[in-house]
Amino acid sequence: MDVNLILNDHFVLVQRKSQMSLHQLPKKEGKQWTIKVGRDLVDLSSALGKPHGTFKLSRNEENKSKAFSLVPSNDVVEMKEKLKDLNSGENNKEIWDDGKSQQLKKEDIEELRGQGLTGSEIVTQLVENSKTFQIKTEFSQEKYLSKKEEKYSEWVEILKPNIRHLAKYFHSQDPMQILNLRPDTLAMIMSLANIKSNGKFGVFDGGCQGLVTAAILDRIQGFGTVWNLCLKGISQKRVIQAMNFSPEQLKPLKNANLHKVKESLKKEENGDGDEVPAAKIIKLDEDAPQPLELGSLDGLVVLCRRPNAIAKELVKLLAPSGNFVIFCPYSEPLCETYTDFRECNLAVNLKLTEAWFRLHQVLPLRTHPEVNMSGSGGYILSGIKVVS
Amino acid sequence: MDVNLILNDHFVLVQRKSQMSLHQLPKKEGKQWTIKVGRDLVDLSSALGKPHGTFKLSRNEENKSKAFSLVPSNDVVEMKEKLKDLNSGENNKEIWDDGKSQQLKKEDIEELRGQGLTGSEIVTQLVENSKTFQIKTEFSQEKYLSKKEEKYSEWVEILKPNIRHLAKYFHSQDPMQILNLRPDTLAMIMSLANIKSNGKFGVFDGGCQGLVTAAILDRIQGFGTVWNLCLKGISQKRVIQAMNFSPEQLKPLKNANLHKVKESLKKEENGDGDEVPAAKIIKLDEDAPQPLELGSLDGLVVLCRRPNAIAKELVKLLAPSGNFVIFCPYSEPLCETYTDFRECNLAVNLKLTEAWFRLHQVLPLRTHPEVNMSGSGGYILSGIKVVS
Amino acid sequence: MSFAKTKHAVEEGDTVIIYVNPQAMYAIQVKPLIATKKGDMVENIFQTAYGALKVQELVGKKFGHKVQFSRGWGYLLHPTPELWTLNLLHRTQILYTPDISLIVMQLDLKAGSIVVESGTGSGSLSHAIIRAIAPTGHLHTFDFHQQRVEIVTKEFIDHGLETFVTAKQRDACKDGFDLEDTADAVFLDLPNPWLAISHAVKALKNSGGRICTFSPCIEQTQKTCEALVAKGFKCIETMECLQREFQVKNITLPDVDDYNFSFSQTTDKDSEGNGKKEGRKFRALLPALQMAGHTGYLTFATWPRQSSVQI
Amino acid sequence: MSFAKTKHAVEEGDTVIIYVNPQAMYAIQVKPLIATKKGDMVENIFQTAYGALKVQELVGKKFGHKVQFSRGWGYLLHPTPELWTLNLLHRTQILYTPDISLIVMQLDLKAGSIVVESGTGSGSLSHAIIRAIAPTGHLHTFDFHQQRVEIVTKEFIDHGLETFVTAKQRDACKDGFDLEDTADAVFLDLPNPWLAISHAVKALKNSGGRICTFSPCIEQTQKTCEALVAKGFKCIETMECLQREFQVKNITLPDVDDYNFSFSQTTDKDSEGNGKKEGRKFRALLPALQMAGHTGYLTFATWPRQSSVQI
């Protein structure tokens, strides 16, 4: 089922230490494809046809200044292992950081790079030219080396994109490009909307690049239906594309233009002169030949900056006892929506929440929470639709 | 300087394990004063004249059912030490909690209490009558005992109230009685208002029981001036009273009724027919014979539910480059105030913040954050007044 | 039969949720009769805060609609793992939705995943795992406590989930999982998870997978991380997730909190009359005063593809 | 001379804060001349983001008012420990206002307190301690690094604080504080604080006092707590404090974010015209996307009154 080879036209994530980037391989075979990894040029096409995994940046022997090739390799040697025989100090008492301890200048380092030195060769140079490295404590040395490794490591991971990676990647790049929907908040949305195979779900994505839709498609693996509810313009799909979904995995995805849904509704209404019934069947446009009914969805996810008006309408698509989740990067619009839903008795178990998330460094004698954390991952209003 | 004996008319905090209560001793000497500590009756007057510290609840030999007397004692024996020779299990695999493991009923325990048993005697009974205690793991036993100790411990601390205790006590009792001003937020207010000796400070307390005023009075120990700014009604003073301040410590505290300040201002204005000058001297009522000038305060603290209008007025009392802190249990009013101050160019370094605070249990092999935490400690808007 | 597939009306045997208010919800199984303490079978009448409910009368009722009690009413809700988590009978400390959600997503669970869970506890997480991996995946769940296994097995059957899960009594640390090259993901909630890591490795697919351990104390997490490094796990990450709930309140402050004062206005009597009450009204988002400050540390790691595996 | 007492106008020698915007503030000392790299004394001209400022011209200027640069302006602010923390030259990692505030309050500091601090570091906390305990208290601050002690000593003199503080070079873990029955409070920010606990006990008053240790790692905190228990400290509490800053933004959403859709309205063309822009406007309180997730664990404890002490 899973495609585990790096193939043309597919997306891959390239990771060096904590740095990640997303790339699409060229559509045509045989084309060279050079990307930047940090400050290094890497020929990504050299990994084509190989399984995803760890690769070593390797120099083309003939021309050292050209881009690195990728060679599969599991023998990752961390710099701290390479340099572990060096002396270290007992404490940092003698160290006075006057900014002059490193004798190599920026230009020197650039020149070493130009000469085609590998990352670990450059770091070795940096260590040898540091006046204070050998009197630093072992922990300080390790910290220094792992900082340098971020820039110079010779190993990269070529990852097959999955939701976990993509959610983290898009949030770390520019949170607002996905409305600041943080991975842990995405996880909550999947639970609170009761996403499961063989269900019918609706997603109104007002700016999350298809992240939630992709997460649902991945979760249900072809079983069920996901309606992409939209009003106008191009639908959000960048994350869906990056998932390299097979046609079977994409099968559940249907587009529903809400204006067209409404038009069909009106025609039906005019036809029999009645009020819109709660579970009327509506025919849709070519994109979505299957019918989308009011009161038919098992779960609904609304993601946008100002859900107030639209969320209340979309809940009409939900079956009684169906679960909805409304996500917003701001609390104020959800506050209004909360009051509105409560006054209209639209739902029970209404909850307005915010998640708090923090990573920890767990290392012998150096365990502590990460010093950088996200201050906000968006707000969620969730509930269960009822008929009063 | 400090009074370290438990005296008539003074306040004391009585603490058994995590439970605290605040009591004022009777004004008259020789009067008996019985308080409730958990479910036990304790004769607080038996501690009079003794130094603050640890006391043992001790039975009156003649009449076991009467209130406990307090006897100074530093030989605290924790229950886990008393019972440490008991067997324990390797894991809780064999334990099935069907609610029937304790064979003593509530009534039985009440009867033991009535018979005048001490706390540790009752706990010994509880342990002996538990079907599962001896097969619990050591950690489970310890947890059980420290839970029982909360109710039955024979040792109490009689504490001299200080700001740290009182801030914690008032917040733990009913946070909204002090506008949910959490101790760590109080600490921030003291810094951001630049509280120091020999300064002139103003506090507008719209519902914190005098907590901030008391903290300032305690910090400056008689050096400087603290204006208690008020509009009407009784000023907030419960925490100030509970601090047992000496007359010297209370000397800096002056009351300023803002309406009277304004009247004086108007008289002055009518007198010379000019606009109100920025640093006009105003005479005050009897409570505050010293003058309070506009533009004269070094620091200002405003604590209330709706600071929008009043905060902007009170900032007029502040000297240029003076620090202000506006505290509110809600974020929305501060949001308005922030916008308002920004639009009027009233201040620089404007910051709207919220603190996050969590305690940790640090015990061998059982280190983790406390499972209960405060979800909110109020919001702070701080800044420095400038003249544009 | 009610967890596995969404239905619109109640059938006999379904477990349903009766929702009265956020503090009063009940999970009940729709059966005409119920055993008394003495073992006699009598009519199944459920007592709510608002009076009695004849359970059998729920058959045919539509989910999401009102149901009547003798002295009030509530809503009849379709069960979900989240509602089950809130209403199940606690046999152990349980995992709650924020941690559960992270576990399911960070373990890359999806329809078709094969998962190992130890211990089962009260089955709170198990229900969410089964939802994520059905209809083609399978959960192997283990607990060293026989009674817990028996109860949860009955619940899985009552909930129509028995084809997606196998529950067994087993001391995972001592005896492992008796599974080899099988699992896409392993979840460990044990006092000494590091003792089960080598068993987890055996159970995980040689083509790679994910692991998660949950521990309340940092010392457990430290030992686990060391064991994961030693065994060759990659991308080891430890995280904490807390949830903060808000109340939305329309606040109208009492008169005493209205500080309509100005140094410069000539008469403040006037201003006090103008739109005074409006000025004291606002909508506030109030964080809960008390919240869960800690549940446990979650550690995730990747078991890499073994070099023996051919693509 | 400017930290000790609040003044209204600048005098020569004062350290002042030039505030341009939240990202651009400068702490400068008002002196007519400044040494060049070669050691020559030249006119003291300070370069801001908005051009040059002749520092000597600040003398007599009022705090809280504008000052002119050659290509713009800023505000002249009175120094405070908080502004100093934001603008001092980092010689070490420093403590910030949330931790500092907790330390000062939880150590029960007030005018008259005698405090021991080790290590001094860059003097960020020292300034806040001195503010709290002046004019009658004293801070004894120690650092094992000679250069740091020299720099901070000069800063204390420049700031007019030298009568309230004594800074000494000393390895506190090895050599202690050379103080006995003196301190009301001890603060330790050392890699191995547990090695200094017995020295702290000696320095603390026999009538009792408070101690605080700051450690970034939990292992340090664990060892410290064990040492505190062993030495007889009471009320041992470990805490974490983080600060979340908000931006206040008036948001007007772009047209594309206006979802004015209704299933039941007959014409949504009409409604689109009505007050549409208003509906897209609101004020939002935005938490900072990035924040400090950890500084260190603060452990506080009480040194009880020793029985030798008579009341």
mmCIF file of N, CA and C in Angstrom, chain D residues 225-268:
data_model
loop_
_atom_site.group_PDB
_atom_site.id
_atom_site.type_symbol
_atom_site.label_atom_id
_atom_site.label_comp_id
_atom_site.label_asym_id
_atom_site.label_seq_id
_atom_site.Cartn_x
_atom_site.Cartn_y
_atom_site.Cartn_z
ATOM 1 N N CYS D 225 16.931 19.669 46.463
ATOM 2 C CA CYS D 225 15.844 19.379 47.407
ATOM 3 C C CYS D 225 16.278 18.346 48.432
ATOM 4 N N GLU D 226 16.988 17.323 47.963
ATOM 5 C CA GLU D 226 17.484 16.323 48.905
ATOM 6 C C GLU D 226 18.391 16.963 49.951
ATOM 7 N N ALA D 227 19.295 17.846 49.495
ATOM 8 C CA ALA D 227 20.218 18.505 50.416
ATOM 9 C C ALA D 227 19.461 19.393 51.397
ATOM 10 N N LEU D 228 18.419 20.069 50.912
ATOM 11 C CA LEU D 228 17.639 20.957 51.782
ATOM 12 C C LEU D 228 16.929 20.152 52.866
ATOM 13 N N VAL D 229 16.356 19.020 52.472
ATOM 14 C CA VAL D 229 15.691 18.147 53.449
ATOM 15 C C VAL D 229 16.718 17.686 54.486
ATOM 16 N N ALA D 230 17.862 17.226 53.998
ATOM 17 C CA ALA D 230 18.887 16.679 54.895
ATOM 18 C C ALA D 230 19.376 17.715 55.900
ATOM 19 N N LYS D 231 19.432 18.974 55.465
ATOM 20 C CA LYS D 231 19.944 20.027 56.346
ATOM 21 C C LYS D 231 18.890 20.546 57.321
ATOM 22 N N GLY D 232 17.623 20.157 57.120
ATOM 23 C CA GLY D 232 16.588 20.587 58.046
ATOM 24 C C GLY D 232 15.772 21.785 57.598
ATOM 25 N N PHE D 233 15.855 22.118 56.309
ATOM 26 C CA PHE D 233 14.980 23.186 55.803
ATOM 27 C C PHE D 233 13.539 22.707 55.771
ATOM 28 N N LYS D 234 12.597 23.643 55.913
ATOM 29 C CA LYS D 234 11.166 23.331 55.928
ATOM 30 C C LYS D 234 10.481 24.014 54.750
ATOM 31 N N CYS D 235 9.234 23.638 54.519
ATOM 32 C CA CYS D 235 8.395 24.275 53.488
ATOM 33 C C CYS D 235 9.129 24.358 52.151
ATOM 34 N N ILE D 236 9.696 23.251 51.718
ATOM 35 C CA ILE D 236 10.438 23.244 50.463
ATOM 36 C C ILE D 236 9.441 23.202 49.309
ATOM 37 N N GLU D 237 9.554 24.179 48.433
ATOM 38 C CA GLU D 237 8.620 24.281 47.305
ATOM 39 C C GLU D 237 9.390 24.569 46.022
ATOM 40 N N THR D 238 9.079 23.828 44.968
ATOM 41 C CA THR D 238 9.704 24.077 43.676
ATOM 42 C C THR D 238 8.638 24.585 42.712
ATOM 43 N N MET D 239 8.993 25.607 41.955
ATOM 44 C CA MET D 239 8.004 26.215 41.074
ATOM 45 C C MET D 239 8.602 26.668 39.751
ATOM 46 N N GLU D 240 7.730 26.847 38.801
ATOM 47 C CA GLU D 240 8.053 27.338 37.468
ATOM 48 C C GLU D 240 7.148 28.522 37.198
ATOM 49 N N CYS D 241 7.674 29.549 36.584
ATOM 50 C CA CYS D 241 6.839 30.695 36.243
ATOM 51 C C CYS D 241 7.172 31.149 34.829
ATOM 52 N N LEU D 242 6.182 31.219 33.964
ATOM 53 C CA LEU D 242 6.396 31.695 32.595
ATOM 54 C C LEU D 242 5.520 32.912 32.359
ATOM 55 N N GLN D 243 5.938 33.719 31.420
ATOM 56 C CA GLN D 243 5.160 34.899 31.124
ATOM 57 C C GLN D 243 4.687 34.854 29.693
ATOM 58 N N ARG D 244 3.425 35.170 29.509
ATOM 59 C CA ARG D 244 2.854 35.166 28.181
ATOM 60 C C ARG D 244 2.486 36.598 27.857
ATOM 61 N N GLU D 245 3.005 37.083 26.741
ATOM 62 C CA GLU D 245 2.714 38.456 26.364
ATOM 63 C C GLU D 245 1.691 38.473 25.240
ATOM 64 N N PHE D 246 0.818 39.465 25.282
ATOM 65 C CA PHE D 246 -0.207 39.590 24.246
ATOM 66 C C PHE D 246 0.026 40.835 23.405
ATOM 67 N N GLN D 247 -0.363 40.728 22.163
ATOM 68 C CA GLN D 247 -0.480 41.918 21.331
ATOM 69 C C GLN D 247 -1.965 42.234 21.220
ATOM 70 N N VAL D 248 -2.285 43.499 21.163
ATOM 71 C CA VAL D 248 -3.668 43.883 20.924
ATOM 72 C C VAL D 248 -3.753 44.376 19.481
ATOM 73 N N LYS D 249 -4.589 43.748 18.704
ATOM 74 C CA LYS D 249 -4.671 44.130 17.292
ATOM 75 C C LYS D 249 -6.102 44.421 16.884
ATOM 76 N N ASN D 250 -6.262 45.516 16.156
ATOM 77 C CA ASN D 250 -7.534 45.771 15.509
ATOM 78 C C ASN D 250 -7.490 45.080 14.158
ATOM 79 N N ILE D 251 -8.271 44.036 14.037
ATOM 80 C CA ILE D 251 -8.212 43.220 12.833
ATOM 81 C C ILE D 251 -9.360 43.574 11.901
ATOM 82 N N THR D 252 -9.014 43.840 10.649
ATOM 83 C CA THR D 252 -10.038 43.939 9.613
ATOM 84 C C THR D 252 -9.713 42.846 8.607
ATOM 85 N N LEU D 253 -10.566 41.853 8.562
ATOM 86 C CA LEU D 253 -10.262 40.713 7.706
ATOM 87 C C LEU D 253 -10.406 41.094 6.249
ATOM 88 N N PRO D 254 -9.587 40.488 5.386
ATOM 89 C CA PRO D 254 -9.754 40.738 3.964
ATOM 90 C C PRO D 254 -11.082 40.153 3.481
ATOM 91 N N ASP D 255 -11.523 40.666 2.372
ATOM 92 C CA ASP D 255 -12.796 40.288 1.777
ATOM 93 C C ASP D 255 -12.960 38.771 1.721
ATOM 94 N N VAL D 256 -11.865 38.084 1.385
ATOM 95 C CA VAL D 256 -11.952 36.645 1.152
ATOM 96 C C VAL D 256 -12.286 35.885 2.438
ATOM 97 N N ASP D 257 -12.032 36.505 3.579
ATOM 98 C CA ASP D 257 -12.344 35.840 4.840
ATOM 99 C C ASP D 257 -13.756 36.142 5.330
ATOM 100 N N ASP D 258 -14.524 36.830 4.504
ATOM 101 C CA ASP D 258 -15.884 37.161 4.930
ATOM 102 C C ASP D 258 -16.837 36.116 4.373
ATOM 103 N N TYR D 259 -17.320 35.244 5.234
ATOM 104 C CA TYR D 259 -18.143 34.146 4.760
ATOM 105 C C TYR D 259 -19.594 34.458 5.052
ATOM 106 N N ASN D 260 -20.144 35.296 4.226
ATOM 107 C CA ASN D 260 -21.509 35.740 4.467
ATOM 108 C C ASN D 260 -22.466 34.836 3.710
ATOM 109 N N PHE D 261 -22.607 33.640 4.198
ATOM 110 C CA PHE D 261 -23.388 32.639 3.487
ATOM 111 C C PHE D 261 -24.510 32.136 4.367
ATOM 112 N N SER D 262 -25.654 31.909 3.765
ATOM 113 C CA SER D 262 -26.767 31.357 4.517
ATOM 114 C C SER D 262 -27.573 30.431 3.615
ATOM 115 N N PHE D 263 -27.934 29.278 4.134
ATOM 116 C CA PHE D 263 -28.755 28.350 3.351
ATOM 117 C C PHE D 263 -30.160 28.886 3.158
ATOM 118 N N SER D 264 -30.675 29.620 4.143
ATOM 119 C CA SER D 264 -32.098 29.965 4.117
ATOM 120 C C SER D 264 -32.386 31.321 3.494
ATOM 121 N N GLN D 265 -31.400 32.270 3.540
ATOM 122 C CA GLN D 265 -31.668 33.593 2.960
ATOM 123 C C GLN D 265 -31.938 33.462 1.472
ATOM 124 N N THR D 266 -32.921 34.216 0.986
ATOM 125 C CA THR D 266 -33.267 34.096 -0.425
ATOM 126 C C THR D 266 -32.233 34.765 -1.320
ATOM 127 N N THR D 267 -31.751 35.946 -0.914
ATOM 128 C CA THR D 267 -30.701 36.599 -1.715
ATOM 129 C C THR D 267 -29.538 36.934 -0.796
ATOM 130 N N ASP D 268 -28.386 36.378 -1.080
ATOM 131 C CA ASP D 268 -27.272 36.823 -0.235
ATOM 132 C C ASP D 268 -26.550 38.017 -0.850
#
